[in-house]
Tab-separated table of C-alpha atoms in Angstrom:
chain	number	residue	atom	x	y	z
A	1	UNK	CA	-51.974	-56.222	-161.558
A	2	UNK	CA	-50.431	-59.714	-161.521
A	3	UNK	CA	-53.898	-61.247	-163.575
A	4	UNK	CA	-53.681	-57.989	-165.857
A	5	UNK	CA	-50.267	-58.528	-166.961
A	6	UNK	CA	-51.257	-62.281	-167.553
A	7	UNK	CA	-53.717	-61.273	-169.712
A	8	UNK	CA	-51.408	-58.937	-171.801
A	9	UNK	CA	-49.022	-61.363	-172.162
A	10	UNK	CA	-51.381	-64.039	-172.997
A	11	UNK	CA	-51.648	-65.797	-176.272
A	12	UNK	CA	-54.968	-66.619	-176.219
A	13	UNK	CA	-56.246	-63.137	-174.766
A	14	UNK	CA	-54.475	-61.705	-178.163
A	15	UNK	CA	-56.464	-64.228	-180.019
A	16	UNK	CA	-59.687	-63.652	-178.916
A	17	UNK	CA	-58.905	-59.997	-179.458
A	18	UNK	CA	-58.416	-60.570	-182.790
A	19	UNK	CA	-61.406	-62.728	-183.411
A	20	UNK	CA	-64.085	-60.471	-181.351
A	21	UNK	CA	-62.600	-57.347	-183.798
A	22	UNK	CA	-63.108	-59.645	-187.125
A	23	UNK	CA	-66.672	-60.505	-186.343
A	24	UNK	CA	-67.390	-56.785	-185.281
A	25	UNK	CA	-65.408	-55.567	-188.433
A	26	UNK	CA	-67.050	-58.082	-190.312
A	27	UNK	CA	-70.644	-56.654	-189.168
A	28	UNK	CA	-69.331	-53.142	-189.660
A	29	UNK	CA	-67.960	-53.256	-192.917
A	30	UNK	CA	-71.212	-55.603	-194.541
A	31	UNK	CA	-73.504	-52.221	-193.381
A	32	UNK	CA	-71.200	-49.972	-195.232
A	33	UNK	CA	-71.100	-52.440	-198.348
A	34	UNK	CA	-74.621	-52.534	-198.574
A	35	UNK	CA	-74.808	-48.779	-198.180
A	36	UNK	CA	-72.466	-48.110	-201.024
A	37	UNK	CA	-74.608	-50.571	-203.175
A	38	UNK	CA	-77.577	-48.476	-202.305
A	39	UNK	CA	-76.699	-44.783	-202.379
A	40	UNK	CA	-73.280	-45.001	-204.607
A	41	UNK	CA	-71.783	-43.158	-201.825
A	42	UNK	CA	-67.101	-44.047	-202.236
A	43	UNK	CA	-66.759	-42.715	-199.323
A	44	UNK	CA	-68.346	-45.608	-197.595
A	45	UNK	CA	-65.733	-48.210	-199.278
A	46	UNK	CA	-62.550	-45.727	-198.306
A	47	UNK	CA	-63.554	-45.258	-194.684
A	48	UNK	CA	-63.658	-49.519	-195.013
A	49	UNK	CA	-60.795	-49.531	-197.059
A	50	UNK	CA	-58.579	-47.396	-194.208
A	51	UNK	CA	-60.089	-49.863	-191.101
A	52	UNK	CA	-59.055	-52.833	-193.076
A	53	UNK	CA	-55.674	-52.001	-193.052
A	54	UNK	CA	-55.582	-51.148	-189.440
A	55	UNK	CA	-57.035	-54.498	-188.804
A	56	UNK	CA	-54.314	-55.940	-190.822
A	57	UNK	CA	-51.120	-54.219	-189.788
A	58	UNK	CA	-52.806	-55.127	-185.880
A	59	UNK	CA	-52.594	-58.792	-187.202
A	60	UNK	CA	-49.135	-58.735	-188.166
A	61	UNK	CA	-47.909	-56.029	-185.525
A	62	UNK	CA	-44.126	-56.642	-184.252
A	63	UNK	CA	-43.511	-58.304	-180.806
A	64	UNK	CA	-43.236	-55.040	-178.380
A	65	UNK	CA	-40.508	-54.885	-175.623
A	66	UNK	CA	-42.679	-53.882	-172.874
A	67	UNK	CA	-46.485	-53.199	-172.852
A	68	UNK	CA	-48.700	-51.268	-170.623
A	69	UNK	CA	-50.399	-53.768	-168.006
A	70	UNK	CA	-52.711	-50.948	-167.102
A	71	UNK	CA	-56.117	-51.878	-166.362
A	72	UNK	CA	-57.309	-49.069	-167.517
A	73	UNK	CA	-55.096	-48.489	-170.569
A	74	UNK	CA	-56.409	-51.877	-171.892
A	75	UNK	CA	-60.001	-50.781	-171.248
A	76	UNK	CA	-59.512	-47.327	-172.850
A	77	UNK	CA	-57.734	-49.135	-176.176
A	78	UNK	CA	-60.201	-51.622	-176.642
A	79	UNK	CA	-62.644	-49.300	-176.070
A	80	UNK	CA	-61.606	-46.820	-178.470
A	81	UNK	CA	-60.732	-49.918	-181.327
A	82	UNK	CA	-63.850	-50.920	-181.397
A	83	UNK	CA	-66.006	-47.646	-180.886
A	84	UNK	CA	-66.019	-46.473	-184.518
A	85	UNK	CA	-67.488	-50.233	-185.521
A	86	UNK	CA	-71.043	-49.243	-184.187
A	87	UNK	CA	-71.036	-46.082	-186.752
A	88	UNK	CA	-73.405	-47.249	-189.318
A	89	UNK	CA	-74.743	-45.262	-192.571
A	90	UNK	CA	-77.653	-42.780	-192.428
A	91	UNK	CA	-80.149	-40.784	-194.446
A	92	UNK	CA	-79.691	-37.630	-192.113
A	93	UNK	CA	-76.983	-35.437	-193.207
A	94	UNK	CA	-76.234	-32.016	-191.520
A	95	UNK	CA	-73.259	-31.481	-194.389
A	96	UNK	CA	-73.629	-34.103	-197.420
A	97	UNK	CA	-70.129	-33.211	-198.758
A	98	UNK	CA	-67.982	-33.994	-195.548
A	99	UNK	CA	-67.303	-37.034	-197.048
A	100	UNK	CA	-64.723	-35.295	-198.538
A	101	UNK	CA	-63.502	-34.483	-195.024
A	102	UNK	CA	-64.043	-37.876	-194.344
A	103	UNK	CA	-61.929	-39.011	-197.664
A	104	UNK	CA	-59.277	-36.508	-196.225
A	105	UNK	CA	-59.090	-38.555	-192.562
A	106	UNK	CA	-59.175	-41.864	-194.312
A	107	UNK	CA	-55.986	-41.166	-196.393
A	108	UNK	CA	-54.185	-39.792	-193.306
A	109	UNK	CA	-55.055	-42.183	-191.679
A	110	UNK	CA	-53.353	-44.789	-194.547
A	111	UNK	CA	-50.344	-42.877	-194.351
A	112	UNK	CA	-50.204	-43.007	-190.905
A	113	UNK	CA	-50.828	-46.557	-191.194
A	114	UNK	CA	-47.903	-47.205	-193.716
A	115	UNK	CA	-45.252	-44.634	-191.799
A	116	UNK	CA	-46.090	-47.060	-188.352
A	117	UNK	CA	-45.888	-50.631	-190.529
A	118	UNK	CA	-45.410	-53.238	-188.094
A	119	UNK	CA	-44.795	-50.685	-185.161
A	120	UNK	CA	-48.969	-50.286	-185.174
A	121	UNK	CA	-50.194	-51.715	-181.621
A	122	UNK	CA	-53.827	-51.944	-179.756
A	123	UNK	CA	-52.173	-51.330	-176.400
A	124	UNK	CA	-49.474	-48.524	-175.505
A	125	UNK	CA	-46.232	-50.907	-175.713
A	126	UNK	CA	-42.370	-50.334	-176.480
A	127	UNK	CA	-41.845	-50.798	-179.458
A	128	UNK	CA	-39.571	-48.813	-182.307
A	129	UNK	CA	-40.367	-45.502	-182.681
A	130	UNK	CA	-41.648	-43.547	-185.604
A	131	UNK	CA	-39.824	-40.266	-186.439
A	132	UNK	CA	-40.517	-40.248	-190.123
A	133	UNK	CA	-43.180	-39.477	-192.678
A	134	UNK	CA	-46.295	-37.425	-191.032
A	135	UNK	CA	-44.719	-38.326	-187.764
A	136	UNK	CA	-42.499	-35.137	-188.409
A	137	UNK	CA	-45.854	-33.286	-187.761
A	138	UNK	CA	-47.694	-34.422	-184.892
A	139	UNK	CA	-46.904	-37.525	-182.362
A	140	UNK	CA	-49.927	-39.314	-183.129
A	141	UNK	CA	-51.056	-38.766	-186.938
A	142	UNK	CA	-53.692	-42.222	-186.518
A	143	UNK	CA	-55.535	-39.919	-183.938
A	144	UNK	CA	-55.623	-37.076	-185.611
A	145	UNK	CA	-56.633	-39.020	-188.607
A	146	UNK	CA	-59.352	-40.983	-187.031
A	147	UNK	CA	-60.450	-37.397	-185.612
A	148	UNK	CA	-60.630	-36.220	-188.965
A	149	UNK	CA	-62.870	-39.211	-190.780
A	150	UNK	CA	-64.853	-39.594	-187.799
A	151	UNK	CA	-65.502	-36.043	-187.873
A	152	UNK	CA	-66.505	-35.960	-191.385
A	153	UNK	CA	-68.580	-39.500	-191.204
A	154	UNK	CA	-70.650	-37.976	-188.370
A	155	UNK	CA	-71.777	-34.792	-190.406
A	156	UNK	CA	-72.299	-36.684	-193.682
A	157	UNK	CA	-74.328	-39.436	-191.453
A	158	UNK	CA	-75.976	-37.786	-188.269
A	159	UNK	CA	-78.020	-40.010	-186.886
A	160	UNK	CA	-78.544	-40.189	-182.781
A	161	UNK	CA	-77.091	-43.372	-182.586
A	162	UNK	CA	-73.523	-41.835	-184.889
A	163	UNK	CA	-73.737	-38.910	-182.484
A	164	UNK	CA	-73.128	-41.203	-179.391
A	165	UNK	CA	-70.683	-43.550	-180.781
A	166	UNK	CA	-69.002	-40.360	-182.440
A	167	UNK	CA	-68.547	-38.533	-178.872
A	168	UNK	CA	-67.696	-41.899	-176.871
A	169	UNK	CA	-65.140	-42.389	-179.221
A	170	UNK	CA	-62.788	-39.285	-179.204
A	171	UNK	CA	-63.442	-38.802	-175.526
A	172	UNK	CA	-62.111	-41.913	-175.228
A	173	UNK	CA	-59.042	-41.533	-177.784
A	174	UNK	CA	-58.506	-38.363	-175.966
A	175	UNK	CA	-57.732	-40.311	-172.951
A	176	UNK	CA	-55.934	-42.890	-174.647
A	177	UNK	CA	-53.322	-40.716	-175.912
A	178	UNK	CA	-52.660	-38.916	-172.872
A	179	UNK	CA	-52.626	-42.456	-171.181
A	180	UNK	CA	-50.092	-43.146	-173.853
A	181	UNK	CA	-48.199	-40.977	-173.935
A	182	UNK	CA	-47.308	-41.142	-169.739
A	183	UNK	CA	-46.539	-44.858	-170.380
A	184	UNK	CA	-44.083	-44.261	-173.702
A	185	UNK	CA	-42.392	-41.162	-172.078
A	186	UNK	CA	-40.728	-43.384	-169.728
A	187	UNK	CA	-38.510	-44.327	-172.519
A	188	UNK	CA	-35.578	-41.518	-173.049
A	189	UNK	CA	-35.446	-42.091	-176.948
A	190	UNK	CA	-39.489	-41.131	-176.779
A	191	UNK	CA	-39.061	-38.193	-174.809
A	192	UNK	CA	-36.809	-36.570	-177.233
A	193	UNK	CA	-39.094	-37.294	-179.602
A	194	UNK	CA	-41.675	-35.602	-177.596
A	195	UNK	CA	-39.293	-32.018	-177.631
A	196	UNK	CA	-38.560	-32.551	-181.333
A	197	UNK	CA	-42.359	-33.044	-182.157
A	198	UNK	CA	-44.421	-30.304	-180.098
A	199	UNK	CA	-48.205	-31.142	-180.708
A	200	UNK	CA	-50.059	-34.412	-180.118
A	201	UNK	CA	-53.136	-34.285	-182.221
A	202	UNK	CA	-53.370	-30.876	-184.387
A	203	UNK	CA	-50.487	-28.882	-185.028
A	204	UNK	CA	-50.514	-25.481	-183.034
A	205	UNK	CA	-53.413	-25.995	-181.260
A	206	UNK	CA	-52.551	-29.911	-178.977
């Protein structure tokens, strides 16, 4: 516990962080240029448009109070992060136009983005809490709006190797919330959040 919470707290672990998720981004969002330039396909530049800002507002995220020094909180978050950078565009389609479900997730997930600002974290830390914009709806809009694209990416893309990464991904952002949301519910403030906003991920059904 002692090395983990090194590690959290280390400078240098939150640097290389941030340099292992440019050069995967970096890798990630080239494949999705060059598919755009072949196929004229937007929804490719959106879906790199929304990950670009995430990898921002993770750049300039706000010092937390207390972060999880969970072993397996850390795994599960940096798991989940950089899951959706080994989607990559494909010929085989089961739905063509779910990239319109995809263009749906994307700007969620921007709003979500924007409502969070500097609040946005990799790891499940204290910081301030979001009670505003689509944070009225459910606790965690970014999920629901990853859940969303990712969803829609897969159908207009369905290739074996977008099927794995696809079901890796939400089982593991799944987990991730849940893992979440037992470390932030120690906090009073977030627990009446939690009776004020019922559902998690999709209103009326988690």
């Amino acid at each position: 516990m002692d090395t983990i919470a090194t590690l959290c707290h280390s400078r240098r672990a939150s640097l290389l962080t941030s340099i292992t998720m440019a050069g995967l981004w970096t890798v990630f969002a080239s494949a999705h240029v060059v598919g755009y330039l072949h196929s004229g396909d937007w929804s490719y530049l959106l879906f790199c448009a929304a990950e670009t800002l995430a990898a921002l507002f993770f750049i300039v995220r706000s010092a937390p109070v207390s972060v999880s020094t969970d072993a397996g909180d850390w795994l599960l978050a940096i798991g989940a992060t950089f899951a959706p950078f080994f989607f990559a565009p494909s010929d085989m389609a089961i739905w063509p136009g779910a990239r319109y479900l995809l263009a749906v997730g994307s700007l969620l997930q921007i709003a979500g983005l924007l409502s969070l600002n500097r609040s946005f974290g990799l790891v499940a830390a204290q910081r301030d809490i979001k009670t505003g914009g689509v944070y009225r709806m459910v606790r965690h809009p970014l999920y629901a709006s990853y859940l969303i694209s990712l969803s829609g990416y897969l159908l207009a893309n369905t290739s074996p190797a977008n099927t794995v990464a696809y079901v890796a991904t939400i089982s593991m952002l799944v987990a991730r919330l849940l893992r979440e949301e037992r470390f932030l519910s120690t906090d009073v403030r977030y627990r009446v959040y939690m009776r004020q906003v019922k559902y998690r991920l999709l209103p009326f059904i988690f």
